[in-house]
Coordinates of N, CA and C in Angstrom, one line a residue:
M1 N 3.1 20.2 12.7 CA 3.1 19.4 11.5 C 3.6 17.9 11.8
S2 N 4.4 17.8 12.9 CA 4.8 16.4 13.1 C 3.7 15.5 13.7
I3 N 2.7 16.1 14.4 CA 1.6 15.4 14.8 C 0.8 14.9 13.6
L4 N 0.5 15.8 12.7 CA -0.2 15.4 11.5 C 0.5 14.3 10.7
F5 N 1.9 14.4 10.6 CA 2.7 13.5 9.9 C 2.5 12.1 10.6
N6 N 2.5 12.1 11.9 CA 2.5 10.8 12.6 C 1.1 10.2 12.5
V7 N 0.0 11.0 12.5 CA -1.3 10.5 12.3 C -1.4 9.8 10.9
L8 N -0.8 10.5 9.9 CA -0.8 10.0 8.5 C 0.0 8.7 8.4
L9 N 1.1 8.7 9.1 CA 1.9 7.5 9.2 C 1.2 6.3 9.8
F10 N 0.4 6.6 10.8 CA -0.4 5.5 11.5 C -1.4 5.0 10.5
L11 N -2.1 5.9 9.8 CA -3.1 5.4 8.8 C -2.5 4.7 7.6
H12 N -1.2 5.1 7.3 CA -0.5 4.4 6.2 C -0.2 3.0 6.6
I13 N 0.2 2.8 7.8 CA 0.5 1.5 8.3 C -0.8 0.6 8.4
V14 N -1.9 1.2 8.8 CA -3.2 0.5 8.8 C -3.5 0.0 7.4
G15 N -3.3 0.9 6.4 CA -3.6 0.5 5.0 C -2.7 -0.7 4.6
A16 N -1.5 -0.7 5.0 CA -0.6 -1.8 4.7 C -1.0 -3.1 5.3
A17 N -1.5 -3.0 6.6 CA -2.0 -4.1 7.3 C -3.2 -4.7 6.7
M18 N -4.1 -3.8 6.1 CA -5.3 -4.3 5.4 C -4.9 -5.1 4.2
I19 N -4.0 -4.7 3.4 CA -3.6 -5.4 2.2 C -2.9 -6.7 2.6
V20 N -1.9 -6.7 3.4 CA -1.1 -7.9 3.7 C -1.9 -8.8 4.6
G21 N -2.7 -8.3 5.5 CA -3.5 -9.2 6.4 C -4.4 -10.0 5.6
Y22 N -5.2 -9.4 4.7 CA -6.2 -10.2 3.9 C -5.4 -11.1 2.9
W23 N -4.3 -10.7 2.5 CA -3.5 -11.6 1.6 C -3.1 -12.9 2.4
I24 N -2.5 -12.7 3.6 CA -2.1 -13.9 4.3 C -3.4 -14.7 4.7
A25 N -4.5 -14.1 5.0 CA -5.7 -14.8 5.4 C -6.2 -15.7 4.3
T26 N -5.9 -15.3 3.0 CA -6.5 -16.0 1.9 C -5.4 -16.8 1.1
L27 N -4.3 -17.1 1.7 CA -3.2 -17.7 1.0 C -3.6 -19.1 0.4
R28 N -4.4 -19.9 1.1 CA -4.8 -21.2 0.6 C -5.7 -21.1 -0.6
Q29 N -6.6 -20.2 -0.6 CA -7.5 -19.9 -1.8 C -7.3 -18.5 -2.1
P30 N -6.2 -18.2 -2.9 CA -5.9 -16.7 -3.2 C -7.0 -16.0 -3.9
T31 N -7.4 -14.8 -3.4 CA -8.3 -14.0 -4.0 C -8.0 -12.5 -3.6
V32 N -8.7 -11.6 -4.1 CA -8.5 -10.2 -3.7 C -9.8 -9.7 -3.0
H33 N -9.6 -9.3 -1.8 CA -10.7 -8.9 -1.0 C -10.9 -7.3 -1.2
P34 N -12.2 -6.9 -1.3 CA -12.4 -5.5 -1.5 C -11.7 -4.6 -0.4
R35 N -11.5 -5.0 0.7 CA -10.8 -4.2 1.7 C -9.3 -4.1 1.4
Q36 N -8.7 -4.9 0.5 CA -7.4 -4.8 0.0 C -7.4 -3.5 -0.9
R37 N -8.4 -3.4 -1.7 CA -8.5 -2.2 -2.5 C -8.5 -0.9 -1.7
D38 N -9.4 -1.0 -0.6 CA -9.5 0.2 0.3 C -8.2 0.5 0.9
G39 N -7.4 -0.6 1.4 CA -6.1 -0.4 2.0 C -5.2 0.2 1.0
A40 N -5.2 -0.2 -0.2 CA -4.3 0.4 -1.3 C -4.6 1.8 -1.4
F41 N -5.9 2.3 -1.5 CA -6.2 3.7 -1.6 C -5.8 4.5 -0.4
V42 N -5.9 3.9 0.8 CA -5.5 4.5 2.0 C -4.0 4.7 2.0
Q43 N -3.3 3.8 1.5 CA -1.8 3.9 1.4 C -1.4 5.0 0.4
L44 N -2.1 5.0 -0.8 CA -1.7 6.0 -1.7 C -2.0 7.4 -1.2
I45 N -3.2 7.6 -0.7 CA -3.6 9.0 -0.2 C -2.7 9.4 0.9
T46 N -2.5 8.6 1.9 CA -1.6 9.0 3.0 C -0.2 9.1 2.6
G47 N 0.3 8.3 1.7 CA 1.7 8.4 1.2 C 1.9 9.7 0.5
I48 N 1.0 10.1 -0.4 CA 1.1 11.4 -1.1 C 1.0 12.6 -0.1
A49 N 0.1 12.5 0.9 CA 0.0 13.6 1.9 C 1.3 13.6 2.7
M50 N 1.9 12.5 3.1 CA 3.2 12.5 3.9 C 4.3 13.1 3.0
M51 N 4.3 12.8 1.7 CA 5.4 13.4 0.9 C 5.2 14.9 0.8
G52 N 4.0 15.4 0.9 CA 3.8 16.9 0.8 C 4.2 17.5 2.1
I53 N 4.0 16.8 3.2 CA 4.4 17.4 4.6 C 5.9 17.2 4.9
L54 N 6.5 16.2 4.4 CA 7.9 15.8 4.7 C 8.8 17.0 4.6
P55 N 8.8 17.9 3.6 CA 9.8 19.0 3.6 C 9.6 20.0 4.6
M56 N 8.4 20.1 5.2 CA 8.2 21.0 6.3 C 8.6 20.6 7.7
L57 N 9.0 19.3 7.8 CA 9.4 18.8 9.1 C 10.8 19.2 9.4
P58 N 11.1 19.5 10.7 CA 12.5 19.8 11.1 C 13.4 18.5 10.9
N59 N 14.6 18.8 10.5 CA 15.6 17.7 10.3 C 15.1 16.6 9.3
A60 N 14.3 17.0 8.4 CA 13.9 16.0 7.3 C 14.8 16.1 6.2
D61 N 15.2 14.9 5.7 CA 16.1 14.8 4.6 C 15.5 13.7 3.7
P62 N 14.4 14.0 3.0 CA 13.7 13.0 2.2 C 14.5 12.4 1.1
N63 N 14.4 11.1 0.9 CA 15.0 10.4 -0.2 C 13.9 10.3 -1.3
Y64 N 13.9 11.2 -2.3 CA 12.8 11.2 -3.2 C 12.9 10.1 -4.2
F65 N 14.1 9.6 -4.5 CA 14.2 8.4 -5.3 C 13.4 7.2 -4.7
K66 N 13.7 6.9 -3.4 CA 13.0 5.9 -2.7 C 11.6 6.1 -2.6
L67 N 11.1 7.3 -2.4 CA 9.7 7.6 -2.3 C 9.0 7.4 -3.7
G68 N 9.7 7.8 -4.7 CA 9.2 7.6 -6.1 C 9.0 6.1 -6.4
I69 N 9.9 5.3 -6.0 CA 9.8 3.8 -6.2 C 8.7 3.3 -5.4
K70 N 8.5 3.7 -4.1 CA 7.4 3.3 -3.3 C 6.1 3.7 -3.9
F71 N 6.0 4.9 -4.5 CA 4.8 5.4 -5.1 C 4.4 4.5 -6.3
A72 N 5.4 4.2 -7.1 CA 5.1 3.4 -8.3 C 4.6 2.0 -7.9
I73 N 5.2 1.4 -6.9 CA 4.8 0.1 -6.4 C 3.4 0.2 -5.8
G74 N 3.2 1.3 -5.0 CA 1.9 1.4 -4.4 C 0.8 1.7 -5.5
L75 N 1.1 2.3 -6.6 CA 0.1 2.5 -7.7 C -0.2 1.2 -8.3
A76 N 0.9 0.4 -8.5 CA 0.7 -0.9 -9.1 C -0.2 -1.9 -8.2
V77 N 0.0 -1.8 -6.9 CA -0.8 -2.5 -5.9 C -2.3 -2.1 -6.1
A78 N -2.5 -0.8 -6.1 CA -3.9 -0.2 -6.2 C -4.5 -0.7 -7.5
V79 N -3.8 -0.6 -8.6 CA -4.4 -1.1 -9.9 C -4.8 -2.5 -9.8
L80 N -3.8 -3.4 -9.3 CA -4.1 -4.8 -9.3 C -5.3 -5.1 -8.3
A81 N -5.3 -4.4 -7.2 CA -6.4 -4.6 -6.2 C -7.8 -4.2 -6.8
V82 N -7.8 -3.1 -7.6 CA -9.1 -2.6 -8.2 C -9.5 -3.7 -9.2
I83 N -8.5 -4.2 -10.0 CA -8.9 -5.3 -11.0 C -9.4 -6.5 -10.3
G84 N -8.7 -6.9 -9.2 CA -9.2 -8.1 -8.5 C -10.5 -7.9 -7.8
S85 N -10.7 -6.8 -7.2 CA -12.0 -6.6 -6.5 C -13.2 -6.5 -7.5
R86 N -12.9 -5.9 -8.7 CA -14.0 -5.9 -9.7 C -14.3 -7.3 -10.2
K87 N -13.3 -8.2 -10.3 CA -13.5 -9.6 -10.7 C -14.4 -10.3 -9.6
V88 N -14.1 -10.0 -8.4 CA -14.8 -10.6 -7.3 C -16.3 -10.2 -7.3
K89 N -16.4 -8.9 -7.5 CA -17.8 -8.3 -7.6 C -18.6 -8.9 -8.7
K90 N -18.0 -9.2 -9.8 CA -18.7 -9.8 -11.0 C -18.9 -11.3 -10.8
G91 N -18.2 -11.9 -9.8 CA -18.3 -13.3 -9.6 C -17.3 -14.1 -10.5
E92 N -16.4 -13.4 -11.0 CA -15.4 -14.1 -11.9 C -14.2 -14.6 -11.0
P93 N -13.5 -15.6 -11.4 CA -12.4 -16.1 -10.6 C -11.2 -15.1 -10.7
V94 N -10.5 -15.0 -9.6 CA -9.3 -14.2 -9.5 C -8.1 -15.1 -9.7
S95 N -7.2 -14.8 -10.6 CA -6.0 -15.6 -10.8 C -5.1 -15.5 -9.6
T96 N -4.4 -16.6 -9.4 CA -3.5 -16.7 -8.3 C -2.4 -15.6 -8.4
G97 N -1.9 -15.4 -9.6 CA -0.9 -14.4 -9.8 C -1.4 -13.0 -9.4
L98 N -2.6 -12.7 -9.7 CA -3.2 -11.4 -9.4 C -3.3 -11.2 -7.9
A99 N -3.8 -12.3 -7.2 CA -3.9 -12.2 -5.8 C -2.6 -12.0 -5.1
H100 N -1.6 -12.8 -5.6 CA -0.3 -12.8 -4.9 C 0.5 -11.5 -5.3
G101 N 0.1 -11.0 -6.5 CA 0.7 -9.7 -6.9 C 0.3 -8.6 -6.0
V102 N -0.9 -8.5 -5.6 CA -1.4 -7.5 -4.6 C -0.6 -7.6 -3.3
G103 N -0.7 -8.8 -2.7 CA -0.1 -8.9 -1.4 C 1.4 -8.9 -1.4
G104 N 2.0 -9.6 -2.4 CA 3.5 -9.6 -2.5 C 4.1 -8.3 -2.8
L105 N 3.5 -7.5 -3.7 CA 4.0 -6.1 -4.0 C 3.8 -5.2 -2.7
A106 N 2.7 -5.4 -2.0 CA 2.6 -4.6 -0.8 C 3.6 -5.0 0.2
L107 N 3.9 -6.2 0.4 CA 4.9 -6.7 1.3 C 6.3 -6.2 0.9
F108 N 6.6 -6.2 -0.4 CA 7.8 -5.7 -1.0 C 8.0 -4.2 -0.7
N109 N 6.8 -3.4 -0.8 CA 6.8 -2.0 -0.5 C 7.1 -1.7 1.0
I110 N 6.6 -2.6 1.8 CA 6.9 -2.5 3.3 C 8.4 -2.7 3.5
A111 N 8.9 -3.7 2.9 CA 10.4 -4.0 3.0 C 11.2 -2.8 2.5
I112 N 10.9 -2.2 1.5 CA 11.6 -1.0 1.0 C 11.5 0.1 2.0
A113 N 10.4 0.3 2.6 CA 10.2 1.3 3.6 C 11.0 1.1 4.8
T114 N 11.1 -0.2 5.3 CA 11.8 -0.4 6.5 C 13.3 -0.7 6.4
I115 N 13.7 -1.3 5.3 CA 15.1 -1.8 5.1 C 16.0 -0.7 4.5
W116 N 15.4 0.0 3.4 CA 16.2 1.0 2.7 C 16.3 2.3 3.5
Q117 N 17.5 2.6 3.9 CA 17.8 3.8 4.7 C 18.1 4.9 3.7

């Protein structure tokens, strides 16, 4: 189980890199890239899978309150990324707040994951 958990964790980090990386790359002209939407979905799917596996791991003491907050923020990132990518697909302008909401909330979620013990 720990190997599967580590593979999921790797993919989870890749999803975060997709969101934050594209956000940083477009800081001067903020927009939402379709790969940010894909990264948000990768994060949600792998995060849910890791939450399911976590109780089966030896010496695991999951903080479900923290995981619930991370899930809620991840869901918000995914919703914002879907809205932004639909606007891009239609050729409509993406507001700066929406673009920074996707990247900023994802970065905040990473901070929660790494700082909150």
